[in-house]
GROMACS .gro file of N, CA, C and O in nm:
model
  368
    1UNK      N    1   0.070  10.374   6.445
    1UNK     CA    2   0.095  10.268   6.349
    1UNK      C    3   0.072  10.318   6.207
    1UNK      O    4   0.138  10.276   6.115
    2UNK      N    5  -0.022  10.411   6.191
    2UNK     CA    6  -0.046  10.466   6.058
    2UNK      C    7   0.073  10.543   6.005
    2UNK      O    8   0.102  10.540   5.887
    3UNK      N    9   0.141  10.616   6.094
    3UNK     CA   10   0.255  10.696   6.050
    3UNK      C   11   0.367  10.608   5.996
    3UNK      O   12   0.437  10.646   5.905
    4UNK      N   13   0.384  10.489   6.052
    4UNK     CA   14   0.489  10.399   6.004
    4UNK      C   15   0.458  10.349   5.864
    4UNK      O   16   0.548  10.333   5.782
    5UNK      N   17   0.333  10.322   5.835
    5UNK     CA   18   0.297  10.274   5.703
    5UNK      C   19   0.300  10.386   5.599
    5UNK      O   20   0.325  10.361   5.482
    6UNK      N   21   0.279  10.508   5.645
    6UNK     CA   22   0.271  10.621   5.552
    6UNK      C   23   0.408  10.672   5.512
    6UNK      O   24   0.431  10.708   5.398
    7UNK      N   25   0.502  10.678   5.605
    7UNK     CA   26   0.635  10.731   5.579
    7UNK      C   27   0.739  10.621   5.594
    7UNK      O   28   0.733  10.543   5.689
    8UNK      N   29   0.835  10.615   5.503
    8UNK     CA   30   0.940  10.514   5.518
    8UNK      C   31   1.031  10.547   5.636
    8UNK      O   32   1.043  10.662   5.676
    9UNK      N   33   1.094  10.447   5.690
    9UNK     CA   34   1.180  10.468   5.807
    9UNK      C   35   1.312  10.532   5.763
    9UNK      O   36   1.346  10.535   5.645
   10UNK      N   37   1.385  10.582   5.863
   10UNK     CA   38   1.514  10.643   5.835
   10UNK      C   39   1.612  10.541   5.778
   10UNK      O   40   1.695  10.574   5.694
   11UNK      N   41   1.601  10.418   5.822
   11UNK     CA   42   1.691  10.314   5.772
   11UNK      C   43   1.663  10.286   5.625
   11UNK      O   44   1.757  10.269   5.545
   12UNK      N   45   1.537  10.284   5.586
   12UNK     CA   46   1.503  10.261   5.446
   12UNK      C   47   1.555  10.375   5.358
   12UNK      O   48   1.608  10.350   5.249
   13UNK      N   49   1.545  10.498   5.405
   13UNK     CA   50   1.597  10.612   5.330
   13UNK      C   51   1.749  10.603   5.322
   13UNK      O   52   1.810  10.629   5.218
   14UNK      N   53   1.813  10.563   5.431
   14UNK     CA   54   1.958  10.546   5.432
   14UNK      C   55   2.001  10.441   5.331
   14UNK      O   56   2.100  10.459   5.260
   15UNK      N   57   1.926  10.331   5.323
   15UNK     CA   58   1.958  10.226   5.226
   15UNK      C   59   1.947  10.281   5.085
   15UNK      O   60   2.032  10.255   4.998
   16UNK      N   61   1.843  10.361   5.058
   16UNK     CA   62   1.830  10.425   4.926
   16UNK      C   63   1.948  10.517   4.897
   16UNK      O   64   2.001  10.519   4.785
   17UNK      N   65   1.991  10.595   4.997
   17UNK     CA   66   2.103  10.686   4.977
   17UNK      C   67   2.232  10.610   4.948
   17UNK      O   68   2.310  10.650   4.861
   18UNK      N   69   2.255  10.501   5.019
   18UNK     CA   70   2.376  10.420   4.995
   18UNK      C   71   2.368  10.356   4.856
   18UNK      O   72   2.467  10.353   4.783
   19UNK      N   73   2.251  10.308   4.819
   19UNK     CA   74   2.233  10.248   4.687
   19UNK      C   75   2.260  10.351   4.577
   19UNK      O   76   2.328  10.321   4.477
   20UNK      N   77   2.209  10.473   4.595
   20UNK     CA   78   2.234  10.577   4.496
   20UNK      C   79   2.380  10.620   4.493
   20UNK      O   80   2.433  10.655   4.387
   21UNK      N   81   2.446  10.616   4.608
   21UNK     CA   82   2.590  10.644   4.612
   21UNK      C   83   2.667  10.542   4.529
   21UNK      O   84   2.753  10.578   4.448
   22UNK      N   85   2.635  10.415   4.547
   22UNK     CA   86   2.702  10.309   4.471
   22UNK      C   87   2.671  10.325   4.322
   22UNK      O   88   2.760  10.307   4.237
   23UNK      N   89   2.548  10.361   4.289
   23UNK     CA   90   2.513  10.383   4.148
   23UNK      C   91   2.594  10.498   4.089
   23UNK      O   92   2.642  10.489   3.976
   24UNK      N   93   2.610  10.607   4.165
   24UNK     CA   94   2.689  10.719   4.116
   24UNK      C   95   2.834  10.680   4.094
   24UNK      O   96   2.896  10.720   3.996
   25UNK      N   97   2.890  10.601   4.185
   25UNK     CA   98   3.027  10.554   4.167
   25UNK      C   99   3.038  10.460   4.048
   25UNK      O  100   3.135  10.463   3.972
   26UNK      N  101   2.936  10.379   4.028
   26UNK     CA  102   2.933  10.288   3.914
   26UNK      C  103   2.929  10.365   3.782
   26UNK      O  104   2.998  10.329   3.687
   27UNK      N  105   2.852  10.474   3.778
   27UNK     CA  106   2.842  10.554   3.656
   27UNK      C  107   2.976  10.618   3.620
   27UNK      O  108   3.006  10.641   3.503
   28UNK      N  109   3.058  10.646   3.720
   28UNK     CA  110   3.187  10.709   3.693
   28UNK      C  111   3.282  10.614   3.620
   28UNK      O  112   3.372  10.660   3.550
   29UNK      N  113   3.263  10.483   3.634
   29UNK     CA  114   3.353  10.386   3.574
   29UNK      C  115   3.297  10.318   3.450
   29UNK      O  116   3.363  10.230   3.394
   30UNK      N  117   3.178  10.356   3.407
   30UNK     CA  118   3.123  10.297   3.285
   30UNK      C  119   3.193  10.356   3.163
   30UNK      O  120   3.243  10.468   3.166
   31UNK      N  121   3.196  10.281   3.053
   31UNK     CA  122   3.267  10.329   2.934
   31UNK      C  123   3.185  10.429   2.851
   31UNK      O  124   3.190  10.427   2.729
   32UNK      N  125   3.107  10.514   2.916
   32UNK     CA  126   3.033  10.618   2.845
   32UNK      C  127   3.125  10.735   2.820
   32UNK      O  128   3.237  10.741   2.870
   33UNK      N  129   3.072  10.831   2.747
   33UNK     CA  130   3.144  10.957   2.734
   33UNK      C  131   3.142  11.031   2.867
   33UNK      O  132   3.059  11.005   2.955
   34UNK      N  133   3.234  11.122   2.882
   34UNK     CA  134   3.245  11.196   3.007
   34UNK      C  135   3.120  11.278   3.035
   34UNK      O  136   3.075  11.289   3.149
   35UNK      N  137   3.061  11.335   2.931
   35UNK     CA  138   2.942  11.418   2.948
   35UNK      C  139   2.825  11.337   3.002
   35UNK      O  140   2.755  11.382   3.093
   36UNK      N  141   2.802  11.220   2.947
   36UNK     CA  142   2.691  11.135   2.994
   36UNK      C  143   2.715  11.089   3.138
   36UNK      O  144   2.621  11.087   3.219
   37UNK      N  145   2.838  11.055   3.171
   37UNK     CA  146   2.870  11.012   3.307
   37UNK      C  147   2.844  11.124   3.407
   37UNK      O  148   2.784  11.102   3.513
   38UNK      N  149   2.886  11.245   3.374
   38UNK     CA  150   2.863  11.360   3.463
   38UNK      C  151   2.714  11.387   3.476
   38UNK      O  152   2.664  11.415   3.586
   39UNK      N  153   2.640  11.378   3.368
   39UNK     CA  154   2.495  11.399   3.373
   39UNK      C  155   2.428  11.296   3.463
   39UNK      O  156   2.343  11.331   3.546
   40UNK      N  157   2.466  11.170   3.451
   40UNK     CA  158   2.406  11.065   3.535
   40UNK      C  159   2.443  11.084   3.681
   40UNK      O  160   2.359  11.066   3.770
   41UNK      N  161   2.568  11.121   3.708
   41UNK     CA  162   2.611  11.141   3.846
   41UNK      C  163   2.536  11.258   3.909
   41UNK      O  164   2.491  11.252   4.023
   42UNK      N  165   2.519  11.368   3.834
   42UNK     CA  166   2.445  11.482   3.886
   42UNK      C  167   2.297  11.450   3.903
   42UNK      O  168   2.233  11.499   3.996
   43UNK      N  169   2.242  11.367   3.816
   43UNK     CA  170   2.102  11.326   3.831
   43UNK      C  171   2.083  11.247   3.960
   43UNK      O  172   1.986  11.269   4.034
   44UNK      N  173   2.175  11.156   3.988
   44UNK     CA  174   2.169  11.079   4.112
   44UNK      C  175   2.185  11.173   4.232
   44UNK      O  176   2.117  11.157   4.334
   45UNK      N  177   2.273  11.271   4.221
   45UNK     CA  178   2.295  11.366   4.331
   45UNK      C  179   2.169  11.447   4.359
   45UNK      O  180   2.138  11.477   4.476
   46UNK      N  181   2.095  11.484   4.256
   46UNK     CA  182   1.971  11.559   4.276
   46UNK      C  183   1.868  11.474   4.349
   46UNK      O  184   1.800  11.521   4.440
   47UNK      N  185   1.858  11.347   4.311
   47UNK     CA  186   1.764  11.257   4.379
   47UNK      C  187   1.804  11.240   4.525
   47UNK      O  188   1.720  11.243   4.615
   48UNK      N  189   1.935  11.224   4.552
   48UNK     CA  190   1.981  11.210   4.690
   48UNK      C  191   1.952  11.337   4.771
   48UNK      O  192   1.910  11.328   4.887
   49UNK      N  193   1.973  11.453   4.712
   49UNK     CA  194   1.945  11.578   4.782
   49UNK      C  195   1.796  11.590   4.814
   49UNK      O  196   1.758  11.635   4.923
   50UNK      N  197   1.711  11.547   4.722
   50UNK     CA  198   1.567  11.548   4.746
   50UNK      C  199   1.530  11.456   4.862
   50UNK      O  200   1.451  11.493   4.949
   51UNK      N  201   1.588  11.336   4.864
   51UNK     CA  202   1.558  11.243   4.973
   51UNK      C  203   1.603  11.298   5.108
   51UNK      O  204   1.530  11.287   5.207
   52UNK      N  205   1.721  11.357   5.113
   52UNK     CA  206   1.771  11.412   5.239
   52UNK      C  207   1.682  11.527   5.284
   52UNK      O  208   1.642  11.534   5.401
   53UNK      N  209   1.649  11.618   5.193
   53UNK     CA  210   1.566  11.733   5.230
   53UNK      C  211   1.427  11.689   5.274
   53UNK      O  212   1.372  11.741   5.372
   54UNK      N  213   1.372  11.595   5.204
   54UNK     CA  214   1.234  11.555   5.234
   54UNK      C  215   1.222  11.474   5.364
   54UNK      O  216   1.129  11.495   5.440
   55UNK      N  217   1.316  11.384   5.388
   55UNK     CA  218   1.300  11.293   5.501
   55UNK      C  219   1.382  11.333   5.623
   55UNK      O  220   1.330  11.329   5.734
   56UNK      N  221   1.508  11.369   5.605
   56UNK     CA  222   1.590  11.401   5.721
   56UNK      C  223   1.571  11.545   5.768
   56UNK      O  224   1.592  11.575   5.885
   57UNK      N  225   1.533  11.634   5.677
   57UNK     CA  226   1.507  11.773   5.717
   57UNK      C  227   1.357  11.794   5.742
   57UNK      O  228   1.314  11.906   5.766
   58UNK      N  229   1.278  11.688   5.731
   58UNK     CA  230   1.135  11.687   5.763
   58UNK      C  231   1.055  11.786   5.679
   58UNK      O  232   0.959  11.846   5.728
   59UNK      N  233   1.091  11.802   5.553
   59UNK     CA  234   1.015  11.892   5.467
   59UNK      C  235   0.888  11.828   5.411
   59UNK      O  236   0.806  11.896   5.352
   60UNK      N  237   0.870  11.700   5.433
   60UNK     CA  238   0.750  11.634   5.382
   60UNK      C  239   0.624  11.682   5.453
   60UNK      O  240   0.514  11.670   5.402
   61UNK      N  241   0.639  11.738   5.574
   61UNK     CA  242   0.521  11.782   5.649
   61UNK      C  243   0.507  11.935   5.649
   61UNK      O  244   0.426  11.986   5.723
   62UNK      N  245   0.585  12.004   5.568
   62UNK     CA  246   0.580  12.151   5.565
   62UNK      C  247   0.481  12.197   5.458
   62UNK      O  248   0.438  12.122   5.372
   63UNK      N  249   0.450  12.327   5.465
   63UNK     CA  250   0.356  12.383   5.368
   63UNK      C  251   0.427  12.413   5.236
   63UNK      O  252   0.549  12.403   5.224
   64UNK      N  253   0.350  12.454   5.139
   64UNK     CA  254   0.401  12.484   5.006
   64UNK      C  255   0.495  12.606   5.011
   64UNK      O  256   0.587  12.616   4.931
   65UNK      N  257   0.474  12.696   5.105
   65UNK     CA  258   0.557  12.815   5.115
   65UNK      C  259   0.705  12.779   5.138
   65UNK      O  260   0.794  12.843   5.081
   66UNK      N  261   0.730  12.677   5.215
   66UNK     CA  262   0.868  12.634   5.240
   66UNK      C  263   0.932  12.588   5.109
   66UNK      O  264   1.048  12.617   5.081
   67UNK      N  265   0.858  12.516   5.026
   67UNK     CA  266   0.911  12.472   4.897
   67UNK      C  267   0.939  12.591   4.806
   67UNK      O  268   1.037  12.591   4.731
   68UNK      N  269   0.854  12.692   4.811
   68UNK     CA  270   0.876  12.812   4.731
   68UNK      C  271   1.002  12.885   4.778
   68UNK      O  272   1.083  12.931   4.697
   69UNK      N  273   1.020  12.895   4.908
   69UNK     CA  274   1.139  12.961   4.962
   69UNK      C  275   1.264  12.882   4.927
   69UNK      O  276   1.368  12.940   4.893
   70UNK      N  277   1.258  12.751   4.932
   70UNK     CA  278   1.373  12.669   4.898
   70UNK      C  279   1.398  12.666   4.748
   70UNK      O  280   1.511  12.646   4.703
   71UNK      N  281   1.295  12.689   4.668
   71UNK     CA  282   1.309  12.685   4.523
   71UNK      C  283   1.375  12.807   4.463
   71UNK      O  284   1.436  12.800   4.357
   72UNK      N  285   1.366  12.921   4.531
   72UNK     CA  286   1.423  13.044   4.478
   72UNK      C  287   1.575  13.033   4.461
   72UNK      O  288   1.628  13.066   4.354
   73UNK      N  289   1.651  12.987   4.561
   73UNK     CA  290   1.795  12.972   4.538
   73UNK      C  291   1.829  12.871   4.427
   73UNK      O  292   1.927  12.889   4.356
   74UNK      N  293   1.747  12.768   4.413
   74UNK     CA  294   1.771  12.671   4.307
   74UNK      C  295   1.754  12.738   4.171
   74UNK      O  296   1.834  12.717   4.079
   75UNK      N  297   1.651  12.819   4.156
   75UNK     CA  298   1.631  12.891   4.031
   75UNK      C  299   1.745  12.990   4.004
   75UNK      O  300   1.790  13.003   3.889
   76UNK      N  301   1.792  13.058   4.107
   76UNK     CA  302   1.906  13.149   4.089
   76UNK      C  303   2.031  13.072   4.049
   76UNK      O  304   2.107  13.118   3.962
   77UNK      N  305   2.054  12.957   4.108
   77UNK     CA  306   2.169  12.875   4.072
   77UNK      C  307   2.159  12.831   3.926
   77UNK      O  308   2.258  12.837   3.852
   78UNK      N  309   2.042  12.786   3.884
   78UNK     CA  310   2.024  12.745   3.746
   78UNK      C  311   2.048  12.862   3.650
   78UNK      O  312   2.109  12.845   3.544
   79UNK      N  313   2.002  12.980   3.687
   79UNK     CA  314   2.025  13.098   3.604
   79UNK      C  315   2.173  13.131   3.593
   79UNK      O  316   2.223  13.167   3.486
   80UNK      N  317   2.245  13.121   3.705
   80UNK     CA  318   2.389  13.148   3.702
   80UNK      C  319   2.464  13.045   3.618
   80UNK      O  320   2.555  13.080   3.542
   81UNK      N  321   2.425  12.920   3.629
   81UNK     CA  322   2.490  12.815   3.549
   81UNK      C  323   2.463  12.838   3.401
   81UNK      O  324   2.554  12.829   3.318
   82UNK      N  325   2.339  12.868   3.367
   82UNK     CA  326   2.306  12.894   3.226
   82UNK      C  327   2.377  13.017   3.173
   82UNK      O  328   2.413  13.023   3.056
   83UNK      N  329   2.399  13.115   3.258
   83UNK     CA  330   2.471  13.235   3.214
   83UNK      C  331   2.618  13.204   3.187
   83UNK      O  332   2.681  13.271   3.105
   84UNK      N  333   2.673  13.103   3.253
   84UNK     CA  334   2.813  13.068   3.233
   84UNK      C  335   2.837  12.966   3.124
   84UNK      O  336   2.951  12.942   3.084
   85UNK      N  337   2.732  12.906   3.071
   85UNK     CA  338   2.747  12.804   2.967
   85UNK      C  339   2.822  12.858   2.845
   85UNK      O  340   2.912  12.791   2.795
   86UNK      N  341   2.791  12.978   2.794
   86UNK     CA  342   2.868  13.026   2.679
   86UNK      C  343   3.017  13.039   2.707
   86UNK      O  344   3.101  13.012   2.620
   87UNK      N  345   3.055  13.081   2.828
   87UNK     CA  346   3.196  13.090   2.861
   87UNK      C  347   3.262  12.954   2.865
   87UNK      O  348   3.379  12.940   2.828
   88UNK      N  349   3.190  12.854   2.911
   88UNK     CA  350   3.246  12.721   2.920
   88UNK      C  351   3.256  12.656   2.781
   88UNK      O  352   3.356  12.594   2.746
   89UNK      N  353   3.152  12.674   2.701
   89UNK     CA  354   3.149  12.611   2.569
   89UNK      C  355   3.247  12.677   2.473
   89UNK      O  356   3.318  12.611   2.399
   90UNK      N  357   3.251  12.809   2.473
   90UNK     CA  358   3.335  12.883   2.380
   90UNK      C  359   3.458  12.937   2.450
   90UNK      O  360   3.478  13.058   2.461
   91UNK      N  361   3.543  12.847   2.497
   91UNK     CA  362   3.666  12.890   2.564
   91UNK      C  363   3.754  12.964   2.465
   91UNK      O  364   3.772  12.922   2.352
   92UNK      N  365   3.809  13.072   2.510
   92UNK     CA  366   3.899  13.150   2.422
   92UNK      C  367   4.031  13.169   2.486
   92UNK      O  368   4.054  13.177   2.596
   0.00000   0.00000   0.00000
């Protein structure tokens, strides 16, 4: 009974994921600039990825080493994206 109170159920996480999906779709149709809409959609996607990894992949009960191993590719991805920003901004 303690485990149920400590961790949310799969259905509750699913409801959060569907809610965030609808929010992401809503952000795409708001009259914001394209840059802000993309930023909001990617922010929602990051939150959804965190929820899936933590609850459906059962990373909430793993040690810190697993987070370090999972964080390395994320850091490499961020480095690659930052390396490409000048090419994207200064199209020639």
